[in-house]
Coordinates of C-alpha atoms (C1' of nucleotides) in Angstrom, one line a residue:
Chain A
X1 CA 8.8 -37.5 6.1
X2 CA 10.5 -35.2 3.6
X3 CA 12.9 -32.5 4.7
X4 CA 11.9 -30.8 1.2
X5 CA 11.7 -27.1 2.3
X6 CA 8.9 -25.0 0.8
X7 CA 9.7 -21.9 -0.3
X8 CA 7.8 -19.3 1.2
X9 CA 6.2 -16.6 -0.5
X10 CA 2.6 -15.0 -1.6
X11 CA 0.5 -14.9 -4.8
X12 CA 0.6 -12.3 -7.0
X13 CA -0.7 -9.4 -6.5
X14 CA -1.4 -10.2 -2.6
X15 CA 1.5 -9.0 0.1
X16 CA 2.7 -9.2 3.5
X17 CA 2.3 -5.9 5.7
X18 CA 5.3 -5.8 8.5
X19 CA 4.9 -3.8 11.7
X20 CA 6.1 -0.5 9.7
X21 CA 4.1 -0.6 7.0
X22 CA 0.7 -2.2 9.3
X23 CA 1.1 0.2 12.0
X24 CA 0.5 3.7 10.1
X25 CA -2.3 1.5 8.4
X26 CA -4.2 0.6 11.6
X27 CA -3.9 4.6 12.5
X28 CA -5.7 5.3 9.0
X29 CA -8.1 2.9 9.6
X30 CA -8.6 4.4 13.2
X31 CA -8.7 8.2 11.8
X32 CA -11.6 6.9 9.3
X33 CA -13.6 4.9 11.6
X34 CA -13.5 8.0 14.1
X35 CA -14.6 10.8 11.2
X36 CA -17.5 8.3 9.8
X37 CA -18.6 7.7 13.5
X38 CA -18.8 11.5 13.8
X39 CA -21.5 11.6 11.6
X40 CA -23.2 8.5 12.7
X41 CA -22.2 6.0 10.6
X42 CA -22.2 2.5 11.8
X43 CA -20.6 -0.1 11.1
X44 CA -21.2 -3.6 9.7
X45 CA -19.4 -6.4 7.9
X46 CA -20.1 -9.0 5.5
X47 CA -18.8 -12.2 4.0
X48 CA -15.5 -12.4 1.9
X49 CA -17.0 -14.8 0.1
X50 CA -20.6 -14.7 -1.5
X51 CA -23.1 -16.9 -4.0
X52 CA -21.7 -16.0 -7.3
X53 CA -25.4 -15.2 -8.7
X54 CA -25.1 -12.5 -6.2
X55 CA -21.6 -10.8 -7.3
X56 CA -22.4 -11.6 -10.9
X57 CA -25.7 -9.5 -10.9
X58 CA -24.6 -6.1 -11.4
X59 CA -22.5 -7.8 -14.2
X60 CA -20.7 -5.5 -16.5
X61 CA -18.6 -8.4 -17.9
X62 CA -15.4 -6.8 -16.7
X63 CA -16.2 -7.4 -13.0
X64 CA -16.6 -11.6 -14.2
X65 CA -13.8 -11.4 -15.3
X66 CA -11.8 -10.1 -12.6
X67 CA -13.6 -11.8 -9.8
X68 CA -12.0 -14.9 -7.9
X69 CA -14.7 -17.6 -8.4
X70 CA -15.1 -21.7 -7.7
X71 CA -17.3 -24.3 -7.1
X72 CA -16.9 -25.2 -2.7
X73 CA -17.2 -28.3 -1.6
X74 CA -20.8 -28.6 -0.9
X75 CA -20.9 -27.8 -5.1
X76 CA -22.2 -23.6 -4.4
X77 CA -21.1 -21.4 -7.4
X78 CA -19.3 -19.1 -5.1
X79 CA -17.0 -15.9 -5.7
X80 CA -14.9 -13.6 -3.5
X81 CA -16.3 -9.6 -2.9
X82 CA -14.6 -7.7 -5.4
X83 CA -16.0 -4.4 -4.0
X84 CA -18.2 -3.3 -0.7
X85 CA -20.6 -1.5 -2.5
X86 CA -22.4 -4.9 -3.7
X87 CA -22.2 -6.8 -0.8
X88 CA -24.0 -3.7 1.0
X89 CA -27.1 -4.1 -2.2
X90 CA -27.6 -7.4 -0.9
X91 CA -27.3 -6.5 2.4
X92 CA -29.7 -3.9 2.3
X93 CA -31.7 -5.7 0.4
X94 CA -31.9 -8.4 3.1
X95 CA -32.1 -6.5 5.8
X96 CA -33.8 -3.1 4.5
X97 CA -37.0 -3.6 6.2
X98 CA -35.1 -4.1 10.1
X99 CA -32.5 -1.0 9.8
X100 CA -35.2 1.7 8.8
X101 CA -34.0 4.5 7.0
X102 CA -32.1 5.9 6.3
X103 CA -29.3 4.0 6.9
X104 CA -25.6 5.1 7.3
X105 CA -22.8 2.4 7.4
X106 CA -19.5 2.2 6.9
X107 CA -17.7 -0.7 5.9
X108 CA -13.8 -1.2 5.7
X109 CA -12.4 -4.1 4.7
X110 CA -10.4 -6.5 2.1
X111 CA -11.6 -6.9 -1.6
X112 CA -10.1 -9.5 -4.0
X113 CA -10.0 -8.7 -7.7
X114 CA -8.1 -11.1 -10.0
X115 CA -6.7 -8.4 -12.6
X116 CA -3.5 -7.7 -13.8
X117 CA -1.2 -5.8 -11.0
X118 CA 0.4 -2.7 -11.7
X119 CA 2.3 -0.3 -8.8
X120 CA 0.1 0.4 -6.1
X121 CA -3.1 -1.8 -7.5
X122 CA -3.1 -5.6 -5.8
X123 CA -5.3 -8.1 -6.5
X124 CA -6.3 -8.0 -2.3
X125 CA -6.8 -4.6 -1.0
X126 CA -9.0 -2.8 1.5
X127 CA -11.8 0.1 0.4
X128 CA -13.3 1.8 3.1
X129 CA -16.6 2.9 2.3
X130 CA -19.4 5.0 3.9
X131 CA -22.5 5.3 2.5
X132 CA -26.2 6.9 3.8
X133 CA -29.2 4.8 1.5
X134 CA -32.8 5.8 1.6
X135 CA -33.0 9.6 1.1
X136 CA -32.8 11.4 -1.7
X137 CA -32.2 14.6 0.0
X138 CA -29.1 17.1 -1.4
X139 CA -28.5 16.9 2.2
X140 CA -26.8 14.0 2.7
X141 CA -25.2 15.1 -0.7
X142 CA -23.3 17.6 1.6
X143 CA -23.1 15.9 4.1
X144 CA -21.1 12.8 1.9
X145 CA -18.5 16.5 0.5
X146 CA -18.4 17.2 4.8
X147 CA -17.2 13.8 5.7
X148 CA -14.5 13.9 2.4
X149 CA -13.4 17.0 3.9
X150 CA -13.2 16.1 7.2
X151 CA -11.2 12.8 6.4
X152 CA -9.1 14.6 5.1
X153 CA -7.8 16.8 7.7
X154 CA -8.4 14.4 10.2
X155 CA -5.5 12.4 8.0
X156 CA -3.4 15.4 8.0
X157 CA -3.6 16.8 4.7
X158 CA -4.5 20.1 4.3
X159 CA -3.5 20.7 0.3
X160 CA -6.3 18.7 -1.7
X161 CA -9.1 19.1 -3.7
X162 CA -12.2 18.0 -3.6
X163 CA -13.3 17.8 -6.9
X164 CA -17.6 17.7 -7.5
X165 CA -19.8 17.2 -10.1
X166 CA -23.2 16.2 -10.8
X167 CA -24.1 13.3 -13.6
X168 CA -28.1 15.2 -14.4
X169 CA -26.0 18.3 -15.6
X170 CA -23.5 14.9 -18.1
X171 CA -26.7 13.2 -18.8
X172 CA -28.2 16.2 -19.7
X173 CA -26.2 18.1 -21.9
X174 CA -25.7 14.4 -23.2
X175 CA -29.6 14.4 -24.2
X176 CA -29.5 17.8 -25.4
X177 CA -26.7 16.7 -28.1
X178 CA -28.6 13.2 -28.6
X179 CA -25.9 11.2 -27.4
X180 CA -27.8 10.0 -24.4
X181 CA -27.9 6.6 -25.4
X182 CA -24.1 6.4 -24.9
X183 CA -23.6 7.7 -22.0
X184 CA -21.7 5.1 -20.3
X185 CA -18.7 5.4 -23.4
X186 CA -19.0 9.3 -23.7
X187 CA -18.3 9.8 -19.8
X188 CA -15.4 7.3 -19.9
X189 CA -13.9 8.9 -22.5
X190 CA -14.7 12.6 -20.7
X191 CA -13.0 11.1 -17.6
X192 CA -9.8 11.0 -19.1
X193 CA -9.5 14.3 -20.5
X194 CA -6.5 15.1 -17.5
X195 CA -4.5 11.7 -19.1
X196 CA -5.2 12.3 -22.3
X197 CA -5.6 15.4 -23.2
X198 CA -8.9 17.2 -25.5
X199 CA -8.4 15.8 -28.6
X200 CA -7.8 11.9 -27.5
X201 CA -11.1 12.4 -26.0
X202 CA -13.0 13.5 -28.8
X203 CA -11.4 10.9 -31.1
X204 CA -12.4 8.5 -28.9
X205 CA -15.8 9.8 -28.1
X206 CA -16.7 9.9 -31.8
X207 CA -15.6 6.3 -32.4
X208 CA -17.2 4.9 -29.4
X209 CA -20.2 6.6 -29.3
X210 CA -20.5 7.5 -33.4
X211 CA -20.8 11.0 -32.7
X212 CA -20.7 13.5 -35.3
X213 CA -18.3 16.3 -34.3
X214 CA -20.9 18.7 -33.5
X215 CA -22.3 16.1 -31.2
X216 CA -18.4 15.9 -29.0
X217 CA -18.3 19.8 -29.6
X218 CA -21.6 20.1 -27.7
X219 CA -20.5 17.6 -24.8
X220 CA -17.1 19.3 -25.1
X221 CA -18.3 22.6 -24.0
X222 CA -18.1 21.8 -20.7
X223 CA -14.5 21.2 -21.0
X224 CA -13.7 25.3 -21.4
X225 CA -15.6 26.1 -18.3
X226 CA -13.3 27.3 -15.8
X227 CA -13.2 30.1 -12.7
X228 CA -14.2 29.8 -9.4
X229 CA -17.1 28.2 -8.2
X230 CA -19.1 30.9 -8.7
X231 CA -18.0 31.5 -12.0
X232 CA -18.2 28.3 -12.9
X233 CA -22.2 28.0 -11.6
X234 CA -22.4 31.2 -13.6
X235 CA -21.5 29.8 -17.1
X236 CA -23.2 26.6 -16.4
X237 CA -26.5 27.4 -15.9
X238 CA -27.0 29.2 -19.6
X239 CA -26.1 25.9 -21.1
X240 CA -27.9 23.8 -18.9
X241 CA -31.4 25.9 -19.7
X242 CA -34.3 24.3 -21.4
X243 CA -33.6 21.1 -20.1
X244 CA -34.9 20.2 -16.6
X245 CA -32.6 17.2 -15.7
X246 CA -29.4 19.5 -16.6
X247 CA -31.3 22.2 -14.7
X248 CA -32.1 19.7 -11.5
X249 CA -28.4 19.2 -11.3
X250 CA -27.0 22.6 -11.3
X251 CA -29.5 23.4 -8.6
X252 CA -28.4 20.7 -6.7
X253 CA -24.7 21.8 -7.4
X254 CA -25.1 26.0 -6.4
X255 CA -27.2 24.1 -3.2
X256 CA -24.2 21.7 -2.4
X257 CA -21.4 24.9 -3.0
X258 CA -23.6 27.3 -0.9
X259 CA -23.8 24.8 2.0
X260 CA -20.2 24.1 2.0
X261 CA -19.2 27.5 2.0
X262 CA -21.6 27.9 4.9
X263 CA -19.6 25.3 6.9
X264 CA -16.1 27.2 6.1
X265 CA -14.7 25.1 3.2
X266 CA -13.2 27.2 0.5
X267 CA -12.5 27.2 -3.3
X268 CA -9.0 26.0 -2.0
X269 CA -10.1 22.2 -1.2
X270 CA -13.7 22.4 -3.0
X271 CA -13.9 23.1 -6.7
X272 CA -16.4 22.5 -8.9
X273 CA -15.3 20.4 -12.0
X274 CA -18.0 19.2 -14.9
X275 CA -15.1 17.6 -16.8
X276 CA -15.0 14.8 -14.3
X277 CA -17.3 12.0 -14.7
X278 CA -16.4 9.0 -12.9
X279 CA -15.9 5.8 -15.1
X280 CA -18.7 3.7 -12.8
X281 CA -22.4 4.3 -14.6
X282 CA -24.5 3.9 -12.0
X283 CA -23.8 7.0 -10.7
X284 CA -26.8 9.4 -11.4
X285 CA -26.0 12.7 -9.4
X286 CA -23.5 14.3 -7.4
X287 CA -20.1 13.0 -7.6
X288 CA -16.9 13.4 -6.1
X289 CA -13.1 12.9 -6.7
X290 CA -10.5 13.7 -4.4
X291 CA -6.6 14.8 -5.5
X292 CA -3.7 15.4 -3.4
X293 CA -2.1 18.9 -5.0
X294 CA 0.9 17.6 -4.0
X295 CA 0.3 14.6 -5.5
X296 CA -1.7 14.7 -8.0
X297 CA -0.2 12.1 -10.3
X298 CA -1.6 9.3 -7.6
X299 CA -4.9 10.1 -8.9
X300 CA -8.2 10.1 -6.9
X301 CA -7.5 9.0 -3.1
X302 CA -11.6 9.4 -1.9
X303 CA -14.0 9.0 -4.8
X304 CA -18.0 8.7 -4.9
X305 CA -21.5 9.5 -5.9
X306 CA -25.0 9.5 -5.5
X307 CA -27.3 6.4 -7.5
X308 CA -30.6 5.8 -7.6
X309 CA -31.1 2.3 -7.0
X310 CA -28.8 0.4 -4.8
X311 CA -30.6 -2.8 -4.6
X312 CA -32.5 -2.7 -8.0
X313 CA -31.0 -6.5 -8.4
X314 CA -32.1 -8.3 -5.3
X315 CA -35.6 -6.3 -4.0
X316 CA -38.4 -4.5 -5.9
X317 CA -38.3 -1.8 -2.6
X318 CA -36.2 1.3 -3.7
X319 CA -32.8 2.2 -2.5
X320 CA -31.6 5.8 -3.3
X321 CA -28.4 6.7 -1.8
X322 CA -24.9 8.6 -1.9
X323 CA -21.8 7.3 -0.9
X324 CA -17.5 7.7 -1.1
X325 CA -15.0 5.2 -0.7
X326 CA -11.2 6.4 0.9
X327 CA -8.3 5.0 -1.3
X328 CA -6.4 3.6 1.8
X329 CA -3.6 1.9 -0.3
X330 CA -3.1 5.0 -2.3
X331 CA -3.5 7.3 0.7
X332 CA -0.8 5.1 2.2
X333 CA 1.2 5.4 -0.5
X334 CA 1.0 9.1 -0.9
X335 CA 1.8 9.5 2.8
X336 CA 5.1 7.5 2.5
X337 CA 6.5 9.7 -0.7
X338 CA 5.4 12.7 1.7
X339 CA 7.0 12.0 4.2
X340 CA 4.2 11.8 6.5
X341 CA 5.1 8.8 8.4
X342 CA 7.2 8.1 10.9
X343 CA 9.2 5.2 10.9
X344 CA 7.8 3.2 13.8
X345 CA 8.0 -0.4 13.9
X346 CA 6.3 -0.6 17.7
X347 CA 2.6 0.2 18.8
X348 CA 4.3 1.0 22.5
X349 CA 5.3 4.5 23.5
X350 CA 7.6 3.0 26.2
X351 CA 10.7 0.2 26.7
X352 CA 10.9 -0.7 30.3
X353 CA 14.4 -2.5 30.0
X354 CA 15.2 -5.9 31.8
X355 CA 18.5 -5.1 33.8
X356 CA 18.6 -8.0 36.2
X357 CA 16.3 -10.9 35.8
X358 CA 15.6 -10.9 39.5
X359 CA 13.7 -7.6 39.6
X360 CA 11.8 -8.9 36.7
X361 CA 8.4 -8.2 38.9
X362 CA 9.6 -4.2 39.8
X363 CA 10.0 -4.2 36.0
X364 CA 6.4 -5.5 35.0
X365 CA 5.0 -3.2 38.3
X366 CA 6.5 -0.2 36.2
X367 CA 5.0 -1.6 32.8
X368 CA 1.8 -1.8 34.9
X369 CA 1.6 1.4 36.4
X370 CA 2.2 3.1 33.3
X371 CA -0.4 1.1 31.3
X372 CA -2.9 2.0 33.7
X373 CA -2.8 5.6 32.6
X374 CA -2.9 4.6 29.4
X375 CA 0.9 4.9 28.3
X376 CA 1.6 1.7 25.9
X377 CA 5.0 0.2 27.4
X378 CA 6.8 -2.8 27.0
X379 CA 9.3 -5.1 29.4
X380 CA 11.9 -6.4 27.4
X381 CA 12.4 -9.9 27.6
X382 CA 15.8 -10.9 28.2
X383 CA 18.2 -9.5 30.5
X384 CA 20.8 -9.1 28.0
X385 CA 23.5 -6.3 27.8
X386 CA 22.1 -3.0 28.2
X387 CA 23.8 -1.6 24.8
X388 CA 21.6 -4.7 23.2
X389 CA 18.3 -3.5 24.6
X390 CA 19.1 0.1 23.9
X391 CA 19.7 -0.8 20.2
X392 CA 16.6 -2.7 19.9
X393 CA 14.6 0.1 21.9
X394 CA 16.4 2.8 18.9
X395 CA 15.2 0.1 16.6
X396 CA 11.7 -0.2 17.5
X397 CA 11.3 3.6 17.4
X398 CA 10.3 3.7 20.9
X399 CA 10.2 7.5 22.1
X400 CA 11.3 6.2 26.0
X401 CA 13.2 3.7 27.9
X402 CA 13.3 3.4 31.4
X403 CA 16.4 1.9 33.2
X404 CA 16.2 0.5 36.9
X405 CA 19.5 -1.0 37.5
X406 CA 20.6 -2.0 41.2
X407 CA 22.1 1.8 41.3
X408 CA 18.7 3.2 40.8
X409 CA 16.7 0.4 42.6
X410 CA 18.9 1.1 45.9
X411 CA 17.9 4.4 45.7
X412 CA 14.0 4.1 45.0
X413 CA 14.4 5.2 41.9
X414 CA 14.5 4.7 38.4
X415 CA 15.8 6.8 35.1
X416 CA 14.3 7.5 32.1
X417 CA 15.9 8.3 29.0
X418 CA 14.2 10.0 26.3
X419 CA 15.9 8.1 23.4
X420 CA 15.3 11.3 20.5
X421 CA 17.4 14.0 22.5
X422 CA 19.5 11.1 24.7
X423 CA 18.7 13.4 27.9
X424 CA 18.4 10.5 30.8
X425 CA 16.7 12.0 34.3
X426 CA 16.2 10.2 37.4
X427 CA 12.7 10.3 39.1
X428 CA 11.3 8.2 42.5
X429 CA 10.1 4.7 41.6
X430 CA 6.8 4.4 43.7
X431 CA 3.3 2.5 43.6
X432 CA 2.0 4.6 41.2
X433 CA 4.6 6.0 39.8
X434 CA 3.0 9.3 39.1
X435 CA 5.6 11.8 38.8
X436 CA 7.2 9.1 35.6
X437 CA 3.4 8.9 33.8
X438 CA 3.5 12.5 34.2
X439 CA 6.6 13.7 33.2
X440 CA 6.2 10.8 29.7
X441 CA 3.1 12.3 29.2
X442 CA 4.4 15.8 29.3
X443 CA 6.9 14.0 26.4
X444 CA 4.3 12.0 24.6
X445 CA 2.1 14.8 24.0
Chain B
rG1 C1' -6.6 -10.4 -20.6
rU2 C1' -2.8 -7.8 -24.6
rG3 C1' 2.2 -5.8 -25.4
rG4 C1' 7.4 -4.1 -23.5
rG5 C1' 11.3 -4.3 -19.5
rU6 C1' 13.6 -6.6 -15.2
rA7 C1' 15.1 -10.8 -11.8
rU8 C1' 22.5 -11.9 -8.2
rA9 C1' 22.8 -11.9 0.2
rG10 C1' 17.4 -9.0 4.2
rC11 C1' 18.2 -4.0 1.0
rU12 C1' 21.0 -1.2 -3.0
rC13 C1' 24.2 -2.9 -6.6
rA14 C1' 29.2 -5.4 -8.8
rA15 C1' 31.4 -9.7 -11.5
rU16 C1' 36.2 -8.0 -17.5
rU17 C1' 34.1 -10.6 -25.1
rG18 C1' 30.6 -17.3 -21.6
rG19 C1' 36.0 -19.2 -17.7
rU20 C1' 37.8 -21.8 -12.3
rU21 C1' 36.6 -20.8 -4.4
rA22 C1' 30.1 -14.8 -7.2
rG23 C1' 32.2 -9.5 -4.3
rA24 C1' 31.1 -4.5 -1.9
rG25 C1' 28.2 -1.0 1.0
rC26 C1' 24.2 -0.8 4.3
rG27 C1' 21.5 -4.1 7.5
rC28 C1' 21.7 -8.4 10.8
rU29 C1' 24.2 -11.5 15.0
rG30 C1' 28.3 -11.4 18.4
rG31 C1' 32.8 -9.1 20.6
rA32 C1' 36.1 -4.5 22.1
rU33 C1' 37.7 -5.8 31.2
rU34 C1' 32.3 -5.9 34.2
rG35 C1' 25.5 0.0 33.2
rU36 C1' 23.9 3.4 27.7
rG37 C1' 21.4 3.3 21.0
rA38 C1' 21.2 6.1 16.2
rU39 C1' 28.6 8.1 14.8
rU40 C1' 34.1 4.0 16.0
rC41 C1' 37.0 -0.8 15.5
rC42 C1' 37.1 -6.4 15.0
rA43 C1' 34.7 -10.9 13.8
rG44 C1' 30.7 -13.9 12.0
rA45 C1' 26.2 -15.6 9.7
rG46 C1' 23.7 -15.2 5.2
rG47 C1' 23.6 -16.8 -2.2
rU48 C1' 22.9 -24.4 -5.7
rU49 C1' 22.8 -16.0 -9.2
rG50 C1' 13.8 -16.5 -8.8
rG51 C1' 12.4 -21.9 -10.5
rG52 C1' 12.8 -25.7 -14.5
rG53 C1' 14.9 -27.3 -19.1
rG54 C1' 18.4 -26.6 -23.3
rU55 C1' 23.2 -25.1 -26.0
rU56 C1' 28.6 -25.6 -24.4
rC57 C1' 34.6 -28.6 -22.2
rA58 C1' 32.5 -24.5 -19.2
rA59 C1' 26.4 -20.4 -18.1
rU60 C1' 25.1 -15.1 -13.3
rU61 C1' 26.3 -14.2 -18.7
rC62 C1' 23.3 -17.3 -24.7
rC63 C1' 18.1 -19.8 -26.0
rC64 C1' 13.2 -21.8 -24.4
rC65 C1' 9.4 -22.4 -20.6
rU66 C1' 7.5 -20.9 -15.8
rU67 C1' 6.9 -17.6 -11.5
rA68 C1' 7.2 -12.8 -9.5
rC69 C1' 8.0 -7.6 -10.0
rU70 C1' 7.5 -3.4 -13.2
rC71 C1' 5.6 0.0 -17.3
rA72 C1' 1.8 0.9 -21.0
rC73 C1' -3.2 -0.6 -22.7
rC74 C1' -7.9 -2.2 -20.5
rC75 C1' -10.3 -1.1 -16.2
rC76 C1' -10.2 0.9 -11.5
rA77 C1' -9.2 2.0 -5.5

RNA sequence: GUGGGUAUAGCUCAAUUGGUUAGAGCGCUGGAUUGUGAUUCCAGAGGUUGGGGGUUCAAUUCCCCUUACUCACCCCA
């Protein structure tokens, strides 16, 4: 026996989440699940942890490296998800020909990548995907830029931008200036034209890539397109001519704008942008990146795109499909510098407190009654001084607290006090106690 | 993974050129004659100064290692 205290505390880059911080998460997680449900998305989960080969496949060496990965005791090369979006290839791989198509999930959950931290970026965090595979139609395209939208507002934010683009119109303009063979280098370096500025991107561009400096002037030109949607279709479609992948993709673009506009959605939260590019490359079409104005610095809270072949790895059978993933940390994050949470450290809306431990039973009937119309309440669980239970009911961030001392009780009744205004009124304890759910509702909202 | 910065109570910070029992505010717990919180007053708990090693009569202070946080790069949500 050792009396050798351990001293708690967690890995690097993984964290604790108290009530305060875990509660306006859950709601997140709730407003998401409630959007993509909406739209008939269902949802699934897989395992944390997965056969290596599996993980490995897609296998741009940076992924290896940042993926948690050992040998379990039964000797499997085994690593931990680092993203949903490959778990969901295998899934649909495996289970492709039982779903039909197509098939709309969503998928939130924890992800483990072993890089190095930096503020908001942990080595576990959640993504919370939604994705439709097996159609290739422009219509989920919209729909994907609907859902984005929606999640949005749903969340409570009504100044973003929803910022689209369309990887046929990059590729071809690319091919058009013969640099199509490095396209994964010339879009990363096009991606961080906002950080960087122009002319960082061009150096870059012509030493990754070896392009001449006609060659970054061509893919450049994008760059100087600016204007309203409209305007920005306008000047695009001139200098996407003569070449029918660049074509396709402004077609699918005006068809994407049109639809939206259609459905209400304005230049104010959907621009077109053909500067962004997205650093993933297997992106092939639409894609989408999603700033706060407010907050723009956070960078992209909801970003996706449209690929070709999902589970080109694991099944000869072809997976097309589109899909986004919601930045929940960073959303979090930008909600807290906006002030768009409330300090709450309790899921209950009500504090039923314990005056007397001998009318403990009125005190849970109360709690009862009001949870049976749905009012979340709590009994506290000591009978200690009333100025205690107050301070822990201020505390908590409850919004009421009921008090049923002898002077109420003798009276049938009981007094609630509102705690943000202090106002305290005195209402009939009964069975039900109908005229209290009532009158809380009234307060909840 | 590469390079810079930081580390003192739960939180934000002090501690005179290295000097003796490391302080404050907020927070927390309890009390101010028996039933009212966020604004009073009093008291209390809580630190081997992130951890380990070294230099020194003496280290929170100087040096090395380690861990964590943080910024930039890389990459990305």
């Amino acid at each position: 026996m050792s009396n050798q205290i351990i001293q708690p505390r967690t890995l690097k880059g993984f964290r604790d989440y108290l009530p305060e911080s875990m509660i306006p998460r859950e709601r997140l997680m709730e407003v998401a699940r409630s959007v993509y449900r909406s739209y008939g998305f269902s949802p699934i989960d897989t395992p944390a942890l997965e056969y290596a080969e599996i993980l490995c496949g897609k296998g741009s060496d940076e992924t290896d490296k940042q993926m948690f990965r050992f040998i379990d005791h039964g000797k499997r090369d085994v690593g931990m998800r680092f993203d949903l979006t490959v778990p969901l290839a295998r899934f649909v791989a495996q289970h492709g020909n039982t779903l039909g198509m197509p098939f709309k999930r969503y998928h939130i959950g924890p992800v483990w990548r072993g890089e190095n931290t930096q503020a908001g970026r942990y080595r576990e965090f959640a993504q919370c995907d939604f994705d439709t595979i097996g159609t290739r139609s422009v219509a989920s395209d919209i729909e994907t830029g609907l859902v984005i939208f929606d999640l949005m507002k749903a969340i409570g934010f009504d100044r973003f931008k929803i910022r689209i683009n369309n990887r046929k119109v990059l590729n071809g303009l690319l091919q058009k200036n013969d640099l199509g063979d490095h396209s994964v280098v010339v879009l990363r370096a096009l991606d961080k034209l906002a950080k960087i500025g122009p002319e960082k991107v061009k150096a870059e561009m012509m030493a990754a890539a070896n392009a001449s400096a006609a060659q970054v002037e061509g893919v450049m030109q994008l760059t100087e397109i600016k204007g309203s949607n409209q305007e920005v279709l306008q000047q695009l479609e001139p200098l996407c001519q003569g070449h029918d992948l660049a074509e396709e993709g402004v077609a699918q673009l005006r068809q994407l704008v049109d639809a939206t506009v259609a459905v209400g959605i304005t230049d104010e939260n959907l621009v077109l942008d053909v500067s962004i590019a997205r650093g993933l490359d297997y992106y092939t079409g639409t894609i989408f990146e999603t700033f706060l104005d407010d907050l723009p610095g956070i960078g992209s809270v909801c970003s996706g795109g449209r690929y070709d072949n999902l589970a080109q790895l694991y099944t000869k059978q072809e997976y097309p499909g589109i899909g986004a993933s919601l930045g929940l940390d960073r959303l979090l994050t930008a909600m807290q510098q906006l002030e768009m949470i409330e300090p709450v450290k309790t899921s209950a809306d009500v504090m039923v407190v314990q005056f007397s431990a001998e009318n403990l039973n009125t005190y849970l009937q109360i709690a009862a009654s009001l949870r049976r119309q749905g009012i979340k309440t709590e009994v506290f669980p000591d009978a200690k001084k009333l100025k205690q239970q107050l301070k822990y009911a201020d505390r908590q961030g409850f919004a009421a607290v009921i008090v049923a001392g002898e002077d109420e009780l003798a009276q049938g009744k009981l007094s609630v006090k509102t705690m943000a205004d202090k106002n305290q009124v005195e209402l009939p304890l009964t069975e039900t106690n109908q005229e209290l759910c009532d009158f809380l509702k009234e307060k909840l909202g």
